[in-house]
Coordinates of C-alpha atoms in Angstrom, one line a residue:
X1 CA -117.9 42.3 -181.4
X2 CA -118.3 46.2 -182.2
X3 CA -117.7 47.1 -178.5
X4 CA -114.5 44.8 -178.6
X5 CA -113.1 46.3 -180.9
X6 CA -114.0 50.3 -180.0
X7 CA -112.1 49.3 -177.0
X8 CA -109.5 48.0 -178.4
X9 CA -109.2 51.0 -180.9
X10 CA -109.3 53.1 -177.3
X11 CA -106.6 51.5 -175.9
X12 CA -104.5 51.5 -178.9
X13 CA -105.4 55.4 -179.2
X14 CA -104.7 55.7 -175.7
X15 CA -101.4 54.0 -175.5
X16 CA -100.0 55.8 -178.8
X17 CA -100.5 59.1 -176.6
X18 CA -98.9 57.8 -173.7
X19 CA -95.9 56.6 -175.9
X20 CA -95.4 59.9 -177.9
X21 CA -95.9 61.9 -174.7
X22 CA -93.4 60.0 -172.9
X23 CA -90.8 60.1 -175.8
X24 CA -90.9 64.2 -175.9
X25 CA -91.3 64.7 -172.4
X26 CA -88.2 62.6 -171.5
X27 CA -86.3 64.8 -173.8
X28 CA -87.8 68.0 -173.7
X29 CA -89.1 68.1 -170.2
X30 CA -92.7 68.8 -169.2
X31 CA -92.8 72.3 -169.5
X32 CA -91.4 72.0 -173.1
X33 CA -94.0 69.0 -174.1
X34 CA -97.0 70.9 -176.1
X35 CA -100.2 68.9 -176.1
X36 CA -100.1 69.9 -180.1
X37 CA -96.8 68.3 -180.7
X38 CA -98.1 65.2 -179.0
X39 CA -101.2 65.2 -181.1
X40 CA -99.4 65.7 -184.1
X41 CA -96.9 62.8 -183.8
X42 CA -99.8 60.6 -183.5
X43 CA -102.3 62.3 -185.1
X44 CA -105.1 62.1 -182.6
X45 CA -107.6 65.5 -183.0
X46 CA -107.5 67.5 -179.7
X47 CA -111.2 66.7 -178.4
X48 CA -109.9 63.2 -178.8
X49 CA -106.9 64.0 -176.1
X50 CA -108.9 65.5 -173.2
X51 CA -111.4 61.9 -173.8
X52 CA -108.5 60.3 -172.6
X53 CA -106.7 62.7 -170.0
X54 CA -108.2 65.6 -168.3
X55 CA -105.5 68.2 -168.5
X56 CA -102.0 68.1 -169.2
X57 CA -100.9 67.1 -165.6
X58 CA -103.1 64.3 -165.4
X59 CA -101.3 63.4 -168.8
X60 CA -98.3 63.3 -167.1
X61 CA -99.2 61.9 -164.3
X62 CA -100.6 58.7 -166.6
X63 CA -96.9 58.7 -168.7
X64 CA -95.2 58.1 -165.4
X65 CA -97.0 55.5 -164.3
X66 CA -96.6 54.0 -167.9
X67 CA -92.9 54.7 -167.7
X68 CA -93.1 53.0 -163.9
X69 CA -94.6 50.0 -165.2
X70 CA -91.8 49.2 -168.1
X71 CA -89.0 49.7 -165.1
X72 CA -90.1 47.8 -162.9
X73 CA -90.5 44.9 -165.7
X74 CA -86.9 46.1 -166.9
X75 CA -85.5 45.9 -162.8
X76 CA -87.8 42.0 -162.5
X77 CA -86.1 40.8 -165.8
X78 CA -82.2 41.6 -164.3
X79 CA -83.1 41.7 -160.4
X80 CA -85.1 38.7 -160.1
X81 CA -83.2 36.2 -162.3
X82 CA -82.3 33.8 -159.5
X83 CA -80.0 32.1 -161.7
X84 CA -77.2 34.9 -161.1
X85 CA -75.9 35.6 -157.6
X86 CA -77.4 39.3 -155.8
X87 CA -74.6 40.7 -157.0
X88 CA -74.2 39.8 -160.2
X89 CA -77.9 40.7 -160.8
X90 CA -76.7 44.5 -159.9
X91 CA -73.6 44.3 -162.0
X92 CA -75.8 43.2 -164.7
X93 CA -78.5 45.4 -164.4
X94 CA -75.9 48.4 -164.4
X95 CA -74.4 46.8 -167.7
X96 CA -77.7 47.1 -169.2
X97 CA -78.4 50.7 -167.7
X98 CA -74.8 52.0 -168.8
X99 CA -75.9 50.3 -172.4
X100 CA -79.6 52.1 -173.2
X101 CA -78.1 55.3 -171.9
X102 CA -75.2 54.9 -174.5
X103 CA -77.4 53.6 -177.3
X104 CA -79.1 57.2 -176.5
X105 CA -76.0 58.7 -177.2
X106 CA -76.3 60.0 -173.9
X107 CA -79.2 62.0 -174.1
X108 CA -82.1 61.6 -172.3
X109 CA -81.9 60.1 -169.4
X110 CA -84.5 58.6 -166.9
X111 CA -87.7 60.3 -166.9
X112 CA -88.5 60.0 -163.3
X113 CA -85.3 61.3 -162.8
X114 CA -85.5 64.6 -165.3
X115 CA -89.2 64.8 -164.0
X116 CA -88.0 64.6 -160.5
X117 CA -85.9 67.8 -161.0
X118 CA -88.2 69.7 -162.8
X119 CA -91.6 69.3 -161.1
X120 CA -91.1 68.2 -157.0
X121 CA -91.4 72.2 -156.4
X122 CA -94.0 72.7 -159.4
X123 CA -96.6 70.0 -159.1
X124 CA -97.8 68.2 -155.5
X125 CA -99.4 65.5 -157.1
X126 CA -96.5 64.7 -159.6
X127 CA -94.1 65.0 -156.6
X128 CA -95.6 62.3 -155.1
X129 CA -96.1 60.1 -157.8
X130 CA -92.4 60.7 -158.8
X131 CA -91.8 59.6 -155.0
X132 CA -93.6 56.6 -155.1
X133 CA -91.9 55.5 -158.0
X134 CA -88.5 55.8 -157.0
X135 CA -89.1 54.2 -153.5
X136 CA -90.7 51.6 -155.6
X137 CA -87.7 51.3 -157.4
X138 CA -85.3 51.6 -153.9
X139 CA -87.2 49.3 -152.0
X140 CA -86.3 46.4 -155.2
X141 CA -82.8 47.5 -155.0
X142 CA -83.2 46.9 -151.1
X143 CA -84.2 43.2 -151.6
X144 CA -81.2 42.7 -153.9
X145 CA -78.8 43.8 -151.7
X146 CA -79.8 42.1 -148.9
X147 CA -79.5 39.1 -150.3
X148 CA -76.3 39.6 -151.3
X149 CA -75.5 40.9 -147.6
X150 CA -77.4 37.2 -146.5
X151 CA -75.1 35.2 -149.1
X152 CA -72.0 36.7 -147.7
X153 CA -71.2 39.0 -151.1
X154 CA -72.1 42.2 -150.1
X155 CA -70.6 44.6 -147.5
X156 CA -73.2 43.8 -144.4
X157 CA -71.8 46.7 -142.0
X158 CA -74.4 49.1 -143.8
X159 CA -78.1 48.7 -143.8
X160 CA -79.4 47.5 -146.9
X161 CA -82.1 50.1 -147.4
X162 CA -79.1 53.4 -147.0
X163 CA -77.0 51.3 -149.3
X164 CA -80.1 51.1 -152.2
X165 CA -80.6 54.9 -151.5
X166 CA -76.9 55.6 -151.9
X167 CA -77.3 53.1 -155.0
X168 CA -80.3 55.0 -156.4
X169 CA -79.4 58.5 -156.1
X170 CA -75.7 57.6 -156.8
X171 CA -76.9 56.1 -160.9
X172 CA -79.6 59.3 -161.1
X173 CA -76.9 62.0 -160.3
X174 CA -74.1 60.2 -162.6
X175 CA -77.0 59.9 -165.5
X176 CA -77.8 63.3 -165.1
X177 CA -73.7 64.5 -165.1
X178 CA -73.6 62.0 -168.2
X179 CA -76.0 63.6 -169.8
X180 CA -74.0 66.9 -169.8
X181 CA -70.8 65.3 -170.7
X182 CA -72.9 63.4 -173.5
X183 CA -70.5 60.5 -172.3
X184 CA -70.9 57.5 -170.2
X185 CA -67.9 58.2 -168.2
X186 CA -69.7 59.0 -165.0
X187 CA -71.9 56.6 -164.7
X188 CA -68.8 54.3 -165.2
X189 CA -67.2 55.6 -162.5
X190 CA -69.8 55.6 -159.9
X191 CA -69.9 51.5 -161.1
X192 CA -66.5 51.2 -160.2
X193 CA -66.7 52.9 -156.9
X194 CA -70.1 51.5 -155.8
X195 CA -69.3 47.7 -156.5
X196 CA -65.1 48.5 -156.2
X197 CA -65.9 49.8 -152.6
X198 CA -69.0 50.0 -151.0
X199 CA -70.6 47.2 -151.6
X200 CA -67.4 44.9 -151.8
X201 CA -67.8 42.3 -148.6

C-alpha cells in the first residue's frame, strides 16, 4: 500500500511540474521559463526537479509530449466524431480553436507552434520532437480531408496531405499574427478563405 501511494504522490508531483512548466513556457517561451519559477508555482524543492527531469531540455522535451498528448485527445474529440460530416468536423474543430485562443484573450498561442519558432535552430532533439508532433497532427488533418474529398465535400483536385499542410501551417501563422493583433481577426480570415475557397468542392 505504501509503494502505491509513493507512486502516486510521484506522479501527482510529476504531472504538477509538467503543468506549471507548460503554462509559463507557452507564454514566456523556453528561454524565458526559469526552473525556479516553475518550482516556485508548485512548490517542489530543486533536488526534487532533476528526480524527475534531467536538465531543463529534457524538461521540455517531456512538456511537449504532455502538450502532444492533450491535442491529439482535443483533434479525436472534433475529428473523429463520425456523427458530423469531414467537413463539418474541420469547421468545428476551427470553431473550437478560434474559441480557446479568444478565451486567452489572444495570447499565447500553441506551444508547439511558439516552441517551433524559437528552438528548430537552438535545440536538435526538440526540433524533432516539435516535428514529430506536428506531422502527427497533419497526418490526422490528412485523414479528415480525405474523407471529405471520398464523400464528394471537399475540393479533390489537390492531394489531401498538401491541402492538411496548407491547413496546418495556414492556422499556426494566423495564431501567431493573432497573437500580435491580440485579436482573432486573422485566424477568421484564413477560416473564410480555407473552407470559402480551397477546400470548397
Amino acid at each position: 500500500m505504501s509503494r502505491e501511494i509513493n507512486t502516486s504522490t510521484k506522479v501527482v508531483t510529476k504531472n504538477a511540474l509538467l503543468e506549471a512548466g507548460m503554462r509559463i513556457m507557452i507564454e514566456k517561451g523556453y528561454s524565458n521559463t526559469g526552473i525556479q519559477e516553475v518550482l516556485d508555482a508548485t512548490n517542489v524543492p530543486k533536488g526534487s526537479f532533476y528526480y524527475y527531469f534531467d536538465s531543463k531540455e529534457d524538461f521540455a522535451l517531456q512538456i511537449i509530449n504532455y502538450f502532444d498528448l492533450a491535442a491529439q485527445e482535443f483533434m479525436t474529440k472534433y475529428l473523429d466524431n463520425n456523427k458530423l460530416s469531414p467537413l463539418e468536423r474541420l469547421k468545428l474543430y476551427c470553431q473550437e480553436k478560434r474559441k480557446m485562443l479568444e478565451d486567452d484573450h489572444c495570447r499565447k498561442g500553441c506551444l508547439i507552434g511558439n516552441l517551433s519558432q524559437e528552438m528548430a535552430d537552438q535545440s536538435e532533439v526538440l526540433r524533432a520532437r516539435l516535428e514529430e508532433a506536428l506531422t502527427k497532427s497533419r497526418n490526422r488533418l490528412a485523414r479528415c480531408i480525405k474523407e471529405g474529398q471520398e464523400k464528394g465535400e471537399i475540393n479533390s483536385s489537390l492531394d489531401h496531405i498538401q491541402l492538411a499542410e496548407f491547413f496546418q501551417s495556414g492556422m499556426h501563422g494566423a495564431v501567431m499574427r493573432a497573437k500580435t493583433t491580440k485579436t482573432a481577426a486573422p485566424l477568421q480570415s484564413f477560416f473564410d478563405i480555407i473552407f470559402g475557397q480551397v477546400l470548397k468542392a
